[in-house]
mmCIF file of C-alpha atoms in Angstrom:
data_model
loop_
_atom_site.group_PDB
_atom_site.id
_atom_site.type_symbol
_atom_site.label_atom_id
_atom_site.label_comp_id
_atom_site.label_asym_id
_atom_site.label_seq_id
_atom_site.Cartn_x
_atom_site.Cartn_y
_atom_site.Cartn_z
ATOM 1 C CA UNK A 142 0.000 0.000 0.000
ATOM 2 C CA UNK A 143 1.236 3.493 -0.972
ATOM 3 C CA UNK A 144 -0.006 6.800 0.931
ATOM 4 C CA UNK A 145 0.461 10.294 -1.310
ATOM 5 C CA UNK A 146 0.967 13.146 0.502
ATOM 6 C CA UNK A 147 -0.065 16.455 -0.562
ATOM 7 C CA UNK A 148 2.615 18.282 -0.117
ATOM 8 C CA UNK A 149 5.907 17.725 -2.439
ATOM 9 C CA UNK A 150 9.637 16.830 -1.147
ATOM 10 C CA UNK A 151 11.140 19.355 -1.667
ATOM 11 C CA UNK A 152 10.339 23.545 -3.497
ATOM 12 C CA UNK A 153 10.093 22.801 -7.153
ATOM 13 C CA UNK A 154 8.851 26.734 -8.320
ATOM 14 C CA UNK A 155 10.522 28.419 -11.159
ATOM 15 C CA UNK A 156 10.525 32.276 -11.000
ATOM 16 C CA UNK A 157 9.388 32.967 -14.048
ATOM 17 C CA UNK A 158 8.288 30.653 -17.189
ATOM 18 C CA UNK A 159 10.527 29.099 -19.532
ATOM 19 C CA UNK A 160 9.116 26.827 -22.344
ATOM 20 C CA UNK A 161 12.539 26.086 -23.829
ATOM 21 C CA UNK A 162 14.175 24.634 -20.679
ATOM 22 C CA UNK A 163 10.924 22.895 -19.956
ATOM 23 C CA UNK A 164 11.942 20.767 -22.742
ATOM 24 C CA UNK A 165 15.264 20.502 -22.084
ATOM 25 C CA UNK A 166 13.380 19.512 -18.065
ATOM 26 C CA UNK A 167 12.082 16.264 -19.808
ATOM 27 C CA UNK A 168 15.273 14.664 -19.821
ATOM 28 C CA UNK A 169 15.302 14.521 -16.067
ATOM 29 C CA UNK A 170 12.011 12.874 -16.008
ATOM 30 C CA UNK A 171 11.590 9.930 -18.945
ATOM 31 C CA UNK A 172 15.127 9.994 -20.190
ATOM 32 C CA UNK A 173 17.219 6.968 -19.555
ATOM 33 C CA UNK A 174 18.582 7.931 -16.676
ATOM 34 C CA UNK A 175 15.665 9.821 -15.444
ATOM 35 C CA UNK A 176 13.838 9.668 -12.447
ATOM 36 C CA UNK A 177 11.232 6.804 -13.862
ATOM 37 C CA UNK A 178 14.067 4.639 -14.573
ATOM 38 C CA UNK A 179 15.151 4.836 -11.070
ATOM 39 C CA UNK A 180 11.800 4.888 -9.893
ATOM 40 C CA UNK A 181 10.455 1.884 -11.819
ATOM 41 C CA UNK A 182 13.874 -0.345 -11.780
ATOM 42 C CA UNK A 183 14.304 0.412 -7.732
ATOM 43 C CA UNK A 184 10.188 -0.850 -7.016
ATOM 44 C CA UNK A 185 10.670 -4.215 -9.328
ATOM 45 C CA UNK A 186 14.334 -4.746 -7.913
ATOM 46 C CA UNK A 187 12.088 -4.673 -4.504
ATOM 47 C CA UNK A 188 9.244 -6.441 -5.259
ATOM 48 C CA UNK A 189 11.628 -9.487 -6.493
ATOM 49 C CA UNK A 190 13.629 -9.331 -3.674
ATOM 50 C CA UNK A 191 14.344 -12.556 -1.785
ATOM 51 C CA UNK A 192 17.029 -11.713 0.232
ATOM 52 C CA UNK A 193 17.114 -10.466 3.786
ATOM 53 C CA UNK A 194 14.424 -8.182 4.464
ATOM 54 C CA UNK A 195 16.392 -4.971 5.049
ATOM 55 C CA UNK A 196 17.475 -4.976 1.498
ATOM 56 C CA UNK A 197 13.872 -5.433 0.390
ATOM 57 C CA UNK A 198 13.366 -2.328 2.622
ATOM 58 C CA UNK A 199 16.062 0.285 1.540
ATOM 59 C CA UNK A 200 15.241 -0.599 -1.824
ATOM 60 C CA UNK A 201 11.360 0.091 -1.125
ATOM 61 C CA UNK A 202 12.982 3.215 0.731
ATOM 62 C CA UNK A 203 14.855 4.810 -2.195
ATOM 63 C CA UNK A 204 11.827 3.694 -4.676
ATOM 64 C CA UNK A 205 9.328 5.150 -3.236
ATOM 65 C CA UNK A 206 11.204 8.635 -2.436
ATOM 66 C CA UNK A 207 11.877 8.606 -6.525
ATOM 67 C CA UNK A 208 8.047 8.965 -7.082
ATOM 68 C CA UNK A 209 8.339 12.082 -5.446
ATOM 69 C CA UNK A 210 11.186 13.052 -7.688
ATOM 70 C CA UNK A 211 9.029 11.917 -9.959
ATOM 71 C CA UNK A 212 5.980 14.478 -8.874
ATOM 72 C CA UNK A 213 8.743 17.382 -7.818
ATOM 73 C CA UNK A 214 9.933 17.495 -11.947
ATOM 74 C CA UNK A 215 7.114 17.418 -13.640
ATOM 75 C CA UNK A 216 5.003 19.868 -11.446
ATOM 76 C CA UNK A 217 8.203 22.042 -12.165
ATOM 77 C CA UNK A 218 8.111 21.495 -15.843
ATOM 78 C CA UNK A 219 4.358 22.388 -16.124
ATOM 79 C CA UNK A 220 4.732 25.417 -14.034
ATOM 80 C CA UNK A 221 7.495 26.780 -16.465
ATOM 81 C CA UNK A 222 4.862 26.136 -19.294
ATOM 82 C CA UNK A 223 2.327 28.767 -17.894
ATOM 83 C CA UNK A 224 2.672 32.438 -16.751
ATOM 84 C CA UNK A 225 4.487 33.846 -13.523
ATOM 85 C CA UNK A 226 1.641 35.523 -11.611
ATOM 86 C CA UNK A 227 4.262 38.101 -10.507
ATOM 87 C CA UNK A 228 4.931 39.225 -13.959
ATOM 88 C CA UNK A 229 2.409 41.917 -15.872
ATOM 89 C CA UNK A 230 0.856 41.588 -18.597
ATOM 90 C CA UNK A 231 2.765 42.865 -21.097
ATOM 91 C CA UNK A 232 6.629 40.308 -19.984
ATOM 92 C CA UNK A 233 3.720 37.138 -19.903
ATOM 93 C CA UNK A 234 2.952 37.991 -22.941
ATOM 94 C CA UNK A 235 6.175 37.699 -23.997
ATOM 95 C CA UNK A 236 7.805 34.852 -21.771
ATOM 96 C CA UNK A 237 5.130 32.661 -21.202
ATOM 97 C CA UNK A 238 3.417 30.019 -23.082
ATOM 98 C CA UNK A 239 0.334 31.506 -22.385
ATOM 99 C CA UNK A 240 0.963 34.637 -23.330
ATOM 100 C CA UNK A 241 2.128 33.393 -26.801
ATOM 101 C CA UNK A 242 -1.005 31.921 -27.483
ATOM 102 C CA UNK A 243 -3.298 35.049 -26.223
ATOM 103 C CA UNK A 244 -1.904 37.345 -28.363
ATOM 104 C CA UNK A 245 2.225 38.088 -27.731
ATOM 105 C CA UNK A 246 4.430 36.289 -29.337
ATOM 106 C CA UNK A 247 3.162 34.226 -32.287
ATOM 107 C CA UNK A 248 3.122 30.313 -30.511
ATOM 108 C CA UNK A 249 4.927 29.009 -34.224
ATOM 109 C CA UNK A 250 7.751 31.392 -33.311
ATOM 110 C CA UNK A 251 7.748 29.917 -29.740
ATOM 111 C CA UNK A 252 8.133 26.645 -30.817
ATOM 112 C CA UNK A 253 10.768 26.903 -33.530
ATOM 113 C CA UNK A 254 12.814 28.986 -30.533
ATOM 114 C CA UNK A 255 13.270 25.278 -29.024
ATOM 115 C CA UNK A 256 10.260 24.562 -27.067
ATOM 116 C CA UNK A 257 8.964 21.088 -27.622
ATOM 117 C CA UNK A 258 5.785 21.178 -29.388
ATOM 118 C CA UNK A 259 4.330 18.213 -27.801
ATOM 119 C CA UNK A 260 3.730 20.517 -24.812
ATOM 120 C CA UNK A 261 1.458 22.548 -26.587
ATOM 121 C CA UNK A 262 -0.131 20.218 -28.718
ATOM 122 C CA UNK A 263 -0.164 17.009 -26.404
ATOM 123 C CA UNK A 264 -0.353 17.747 -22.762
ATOM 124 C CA UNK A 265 -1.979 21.254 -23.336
ATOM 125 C CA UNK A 266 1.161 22.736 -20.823
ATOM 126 C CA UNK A 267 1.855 19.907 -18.312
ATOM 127 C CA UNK A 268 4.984 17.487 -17.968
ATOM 128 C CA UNK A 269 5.254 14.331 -20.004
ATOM 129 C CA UNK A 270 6.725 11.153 -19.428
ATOM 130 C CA UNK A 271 8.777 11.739 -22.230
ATOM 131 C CA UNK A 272 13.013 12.654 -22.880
ATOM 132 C CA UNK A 273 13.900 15.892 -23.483
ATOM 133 C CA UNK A 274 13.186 15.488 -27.516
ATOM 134 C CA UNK A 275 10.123 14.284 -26.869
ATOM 135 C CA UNK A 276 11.009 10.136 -26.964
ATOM 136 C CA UNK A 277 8.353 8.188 -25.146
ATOM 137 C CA UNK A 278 10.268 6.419 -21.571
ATOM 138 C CA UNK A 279 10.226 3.213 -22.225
ATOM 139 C CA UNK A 280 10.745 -0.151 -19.524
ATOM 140 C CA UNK A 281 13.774 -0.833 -21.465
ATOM 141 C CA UNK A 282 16.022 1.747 -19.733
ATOM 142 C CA UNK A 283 14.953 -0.397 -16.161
ATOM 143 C CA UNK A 284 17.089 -2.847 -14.930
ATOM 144 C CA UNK A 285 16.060 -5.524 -12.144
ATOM 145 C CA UNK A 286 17.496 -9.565 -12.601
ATOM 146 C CA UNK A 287 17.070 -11.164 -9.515
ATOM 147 C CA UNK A 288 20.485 -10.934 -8.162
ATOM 148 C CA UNK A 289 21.314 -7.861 -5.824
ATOM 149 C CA UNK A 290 24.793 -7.278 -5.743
ATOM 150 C CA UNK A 291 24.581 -6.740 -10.103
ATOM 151 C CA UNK A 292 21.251 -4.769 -9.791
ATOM 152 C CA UNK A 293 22.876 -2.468 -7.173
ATOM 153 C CA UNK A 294 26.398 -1.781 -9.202
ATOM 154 C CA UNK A 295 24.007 -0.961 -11.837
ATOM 155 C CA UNK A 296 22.199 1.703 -9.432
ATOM 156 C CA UNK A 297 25.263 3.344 -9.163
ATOM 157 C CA UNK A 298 25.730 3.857 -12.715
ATOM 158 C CA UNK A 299 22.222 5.276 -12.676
ATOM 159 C CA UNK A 300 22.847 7.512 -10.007
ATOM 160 C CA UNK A 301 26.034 8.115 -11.597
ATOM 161 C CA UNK A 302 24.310 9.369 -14.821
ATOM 162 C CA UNK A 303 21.803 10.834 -13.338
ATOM 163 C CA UNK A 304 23.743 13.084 -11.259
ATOM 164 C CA UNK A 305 25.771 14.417 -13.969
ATOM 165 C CA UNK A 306 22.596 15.437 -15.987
ATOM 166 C CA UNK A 307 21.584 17.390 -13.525
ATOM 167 C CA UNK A 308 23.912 18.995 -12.595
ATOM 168 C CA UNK A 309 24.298 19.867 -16.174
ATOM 169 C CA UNK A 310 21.102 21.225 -16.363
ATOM 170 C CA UNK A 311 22.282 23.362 -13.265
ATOM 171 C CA UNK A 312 23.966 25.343 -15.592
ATOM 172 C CA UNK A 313 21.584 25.330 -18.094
ATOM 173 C CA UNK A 314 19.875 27.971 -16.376
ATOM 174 C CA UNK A 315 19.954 31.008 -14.313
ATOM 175 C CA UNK A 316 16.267 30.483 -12.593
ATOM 176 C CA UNK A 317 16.877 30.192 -9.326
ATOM 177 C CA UNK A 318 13.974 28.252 -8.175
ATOM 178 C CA UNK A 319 14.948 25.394 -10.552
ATOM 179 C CA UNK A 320 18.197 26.077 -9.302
ATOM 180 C CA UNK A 321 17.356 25.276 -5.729
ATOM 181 C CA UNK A 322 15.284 22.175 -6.974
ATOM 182 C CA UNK A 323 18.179 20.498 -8.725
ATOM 183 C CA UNK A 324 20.496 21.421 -6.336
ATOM 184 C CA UNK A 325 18.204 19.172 -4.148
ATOM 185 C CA UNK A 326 18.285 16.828 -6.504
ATOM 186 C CA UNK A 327 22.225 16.578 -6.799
ATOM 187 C CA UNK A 328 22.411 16.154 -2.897
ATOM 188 C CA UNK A 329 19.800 13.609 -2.951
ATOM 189 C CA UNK A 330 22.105 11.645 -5.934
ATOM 190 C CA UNK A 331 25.047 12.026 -3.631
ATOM 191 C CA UNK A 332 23.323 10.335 -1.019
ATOM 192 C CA UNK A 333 21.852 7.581 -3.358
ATOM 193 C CA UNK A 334 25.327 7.061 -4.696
ATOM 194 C CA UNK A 335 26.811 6.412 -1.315
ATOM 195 C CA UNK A 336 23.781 4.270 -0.520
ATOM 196 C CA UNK A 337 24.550 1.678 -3.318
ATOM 197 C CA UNK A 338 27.934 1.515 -2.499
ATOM 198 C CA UNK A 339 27.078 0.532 1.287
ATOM 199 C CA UNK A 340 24.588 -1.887 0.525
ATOM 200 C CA UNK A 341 27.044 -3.537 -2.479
ATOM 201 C CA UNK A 342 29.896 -3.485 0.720
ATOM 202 C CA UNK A 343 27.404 -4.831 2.774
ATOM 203 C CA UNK A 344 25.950 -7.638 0.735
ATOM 204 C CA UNK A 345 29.260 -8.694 0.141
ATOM 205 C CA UNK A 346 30.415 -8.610 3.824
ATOM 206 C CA UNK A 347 26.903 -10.628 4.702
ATOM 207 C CA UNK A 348 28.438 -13.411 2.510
ATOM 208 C CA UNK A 349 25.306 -13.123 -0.256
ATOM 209 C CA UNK A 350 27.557 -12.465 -3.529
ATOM 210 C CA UNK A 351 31.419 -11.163 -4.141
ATOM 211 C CA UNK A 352 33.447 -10.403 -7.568
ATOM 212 C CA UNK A 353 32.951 -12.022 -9.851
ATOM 213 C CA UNK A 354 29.283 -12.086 -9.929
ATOM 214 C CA UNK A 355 27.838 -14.077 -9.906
ATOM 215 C CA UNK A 356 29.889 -15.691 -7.508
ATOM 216 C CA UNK A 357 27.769 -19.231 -7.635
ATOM 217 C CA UNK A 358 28.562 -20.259 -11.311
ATOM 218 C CA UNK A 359 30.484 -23.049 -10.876
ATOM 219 C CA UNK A 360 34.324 -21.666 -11.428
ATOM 220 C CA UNK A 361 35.444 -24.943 -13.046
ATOM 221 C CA UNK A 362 32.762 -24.294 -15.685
ATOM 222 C CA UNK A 363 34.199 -21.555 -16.548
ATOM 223 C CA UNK A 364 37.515 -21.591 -19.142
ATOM 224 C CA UNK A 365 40.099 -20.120 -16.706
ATOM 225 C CA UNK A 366 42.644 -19.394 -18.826
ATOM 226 C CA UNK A 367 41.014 -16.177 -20.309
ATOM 227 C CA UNK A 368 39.521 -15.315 -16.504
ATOM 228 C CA UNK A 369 41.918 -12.752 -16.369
ATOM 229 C CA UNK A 370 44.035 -11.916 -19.503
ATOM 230 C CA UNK A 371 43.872 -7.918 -20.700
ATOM 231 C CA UNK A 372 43.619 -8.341 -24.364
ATOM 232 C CA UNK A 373 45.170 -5.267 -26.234
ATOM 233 C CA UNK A 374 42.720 -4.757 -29.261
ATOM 234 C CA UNK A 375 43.936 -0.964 -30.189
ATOM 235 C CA UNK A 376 47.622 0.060 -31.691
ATOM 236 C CA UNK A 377 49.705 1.315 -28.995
ATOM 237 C CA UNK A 378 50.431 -0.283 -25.566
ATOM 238 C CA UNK A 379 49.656 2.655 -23.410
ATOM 239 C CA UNK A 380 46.845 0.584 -21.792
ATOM 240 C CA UNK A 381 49.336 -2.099 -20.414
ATOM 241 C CA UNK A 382 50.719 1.430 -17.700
ATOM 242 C CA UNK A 383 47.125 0.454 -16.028
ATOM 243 C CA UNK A 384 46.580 -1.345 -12.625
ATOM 244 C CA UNK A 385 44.480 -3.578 -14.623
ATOM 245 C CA UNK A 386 47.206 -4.826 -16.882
ATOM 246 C CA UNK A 387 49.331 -6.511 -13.369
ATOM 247 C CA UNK A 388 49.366 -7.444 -10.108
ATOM 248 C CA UNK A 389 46.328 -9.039 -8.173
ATOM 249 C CA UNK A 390 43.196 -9.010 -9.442
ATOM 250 C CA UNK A 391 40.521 -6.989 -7.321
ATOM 251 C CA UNK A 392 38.710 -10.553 -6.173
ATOM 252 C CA UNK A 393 41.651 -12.078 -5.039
ATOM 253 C CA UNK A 394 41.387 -14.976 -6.824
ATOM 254 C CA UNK A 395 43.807 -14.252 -9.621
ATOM 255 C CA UNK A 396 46.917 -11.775 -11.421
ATOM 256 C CA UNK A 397 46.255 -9.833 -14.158
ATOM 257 C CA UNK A 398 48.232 -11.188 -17.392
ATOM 258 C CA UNK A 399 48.978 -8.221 -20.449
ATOM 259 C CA UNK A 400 48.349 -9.381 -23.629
ATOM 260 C CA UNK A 401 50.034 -7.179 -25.974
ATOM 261 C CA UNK A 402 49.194 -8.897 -29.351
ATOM 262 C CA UNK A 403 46.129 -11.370 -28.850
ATOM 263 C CA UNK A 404 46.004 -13.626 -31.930
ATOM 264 C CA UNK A 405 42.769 -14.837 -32.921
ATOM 265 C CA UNK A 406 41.943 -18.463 -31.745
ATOM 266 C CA UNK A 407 39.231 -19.464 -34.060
ATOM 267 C CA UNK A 408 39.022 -20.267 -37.895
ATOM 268 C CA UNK A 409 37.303 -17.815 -40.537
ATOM 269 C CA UNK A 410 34.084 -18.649 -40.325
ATOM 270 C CA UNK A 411 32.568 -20.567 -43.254
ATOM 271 C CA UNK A 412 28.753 -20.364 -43.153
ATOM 272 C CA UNK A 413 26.459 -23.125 -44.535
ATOM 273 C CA UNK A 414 24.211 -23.371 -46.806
ATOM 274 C CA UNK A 415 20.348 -22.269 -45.802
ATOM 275 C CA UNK A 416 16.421 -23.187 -47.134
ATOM 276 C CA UNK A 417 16.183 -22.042 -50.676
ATOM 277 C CA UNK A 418 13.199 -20.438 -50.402
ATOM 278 C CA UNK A 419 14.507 -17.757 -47.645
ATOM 279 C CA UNK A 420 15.747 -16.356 -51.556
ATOM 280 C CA UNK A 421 19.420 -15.359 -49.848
ATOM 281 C CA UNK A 422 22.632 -14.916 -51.401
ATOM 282 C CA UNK A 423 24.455 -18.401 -51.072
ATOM 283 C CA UNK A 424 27.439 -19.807 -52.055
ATOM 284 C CA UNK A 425 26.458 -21.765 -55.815
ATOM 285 C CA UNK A 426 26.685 -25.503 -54.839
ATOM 286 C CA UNK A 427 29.341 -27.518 -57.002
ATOM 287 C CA UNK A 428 27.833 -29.137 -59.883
ATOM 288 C CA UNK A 429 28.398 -33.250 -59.818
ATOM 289 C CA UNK A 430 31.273 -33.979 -62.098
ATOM 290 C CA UNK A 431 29.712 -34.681 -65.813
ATOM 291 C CA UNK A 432 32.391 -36.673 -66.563
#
C-alpha cells in the first residue's frame, strides 16, 4: 500500500516561465537515466527481492522517495509552461506560453525557438513522461534480474548518470527556483550514490555475492585461462601502464596477465548453406562432375 501526501519533497517553483528549458526539463524525467528509470527499476528490484528483508526495505525506501522526484519534476516542468503571476501583462505575454497563445508572441515562433511542441499540442502545458526530444520512456532503460549485488552496481551507474545530468542542467539555467530544486536533486544523488555503495559493501560482507558475480557459477565451468588476460585490441600499448594490466586481481582470486598482441583463436568462419526459399545470397553448390 502506498499513501500520497499532498505536499511535495522538496520547493520545485521556477521564478518565471521558460518553455525552452521545460523541454530541455524532460530529460530529467523519462530519459534513460531519469527519475522513472530509477523509480520503476528500484520498485521491481524490490518487489523481487528474496534476500534479507532490510534490502527489500532500503530498496522500497529509495523507490518510493523517486516517485516524489518523480511528482517534484514534472510539477516544475508544467509550471514553467504557464505564466508567472508576478509578472504583468505585457513580460507574460512575452515569456510565457500563455501569453504566446493570447496574443504576444506568435506560438509558431515559440516553438521553432526550441520549445517542444508536444507541450502545446499534447499535454496542453503539463509534464510528459517523455526525454527531453520528446522520446516516449520506455521499460527498457529499467534494470532488475534477480540478483542484488549486479542490480545495485548498476544503481550506481544510474545515479552516476543521473547526477551528472543534472547537474548539467544546473547550468543550463539562471532560474533560481529550478536552481534550488536540482540542487536538491544533486544532494539527494550524492546520497543515493553512497547508498549503493554501502549496501554492495554490505551484501558482500553478509556473505550473499562477491566479484565475480555471480559468484555461484560453478568456477570450473568456466575456461580459466582467459579469466583474467587484458587483451590489447587498439595500436599502442599505453593501456598495459594500467593497474588492470598486473598485479592481483581486485577478487583475489587471480593476477592480471597483459596481452600485448592477442592472436585470434578461431578459424574464418565458413557459413552453410540455408532453405532455398529464404531467396538469400548463397554460395552456388558444385555441380556433380559430368564426366
Amino acid at each position: 500500500m502506498y499513501l500520497h501526501v499532498k505536499e511535495t519533497a522538496f520547493h520545485c517553483k521556477p521564478e518565471k516561465p521558460d518553455p525552452v528549458y521545460a523541454k530541455q526539463l524532460q530529460e530529467l524525467i523519462g530519459g534513460q537515466w531519469g527519475e522513472i528509470s530509477v523509480m520503476l527499476g528500484y520498485m521491481f528490484q524490490a518487489w523481487n527481492s528474496r534476500g534479507p528483508i532490510k534490502y527489500r526495505d532500503m530498496t522500497f525506501d529509495i523507490g518510493t522517495e523517486e516517485i516524489g522526484h518523480v511528482e517534484m519534476l514534472a510539477t516544475m516542468v508544467a509550471r514553467l509552461l504557464e505564466r508567472s503571476p508576478v509578472e504583468d501583462q505585457e513580460n507574460a505575454a512575452k515569456d510565457s506560453l500563455v501569453g504566446a497563445v493570447m496574443g504576444g508572441a506568435r506560438v509558431e515562433d515559440v516553438i521553432m525557438a526550441g520549445m517542444s511542441p508536444q507541450h502545446f499540442i499534447v499535454s496542453g502545458g503539463g509534464a510528459m513522461p517523455v526525454d527531453s526530444q520528446g522520446n516516449r520512456w520506455t521499460a527498457d532503460y529499467i534494470v532488475a534480474s534477480g540478483n542484488l549485488l549486479a542490480d545495485f552496481r548498476f544503481n550506481v551507474t544510474a545515479e552516476s548518470q543521473g547526477r551528472l545530468q543534472a547537474a548539467r542542467l544546473y547550468n543550463m539555467t539562471d532560474d533560481p527556483g529550478v536552481k534550488e530544486m536540482l540542487s536538491y536533486l544533486i544532494a539527494r544523488d550524492t546520497m543515493h550514490q553512497n547508498q549503493w555503495l554501502a549496501a554492495i559493501a554490505e551484501l558482500e560482507a553478509d556473505g550473499l555475492d562477491e566479484t565475480p558475480c555471480p559468484a555461484n557459477f560453478p568456477r570450473e565451468l568456466e575456461n580459466q585461462e582467459f579469466s583474467y588476460k587484458f587483451l590489447n585490441h587498439s595500436a599502442g600499448t599505453e593501456s598495459a601502464e594500467g593497474r588492470w594490466a598486473s598485479g592481483p586481481t581486485p577478487d583475489g582470486k587471480g593476477n592480471f596477465e597483459y596481452v600485448a598482441e592477442p592472436p585470434a583463436l578461431g578459424p574464418v568462419p565458413d557459413l552453410g548453406m540455408t532453405d532455398p526459399r529464404l531467396y538469400g545470397t548463397q554460395k552456388v553448390p558444385t555441380p556433380p562432375d559430368a564426366s
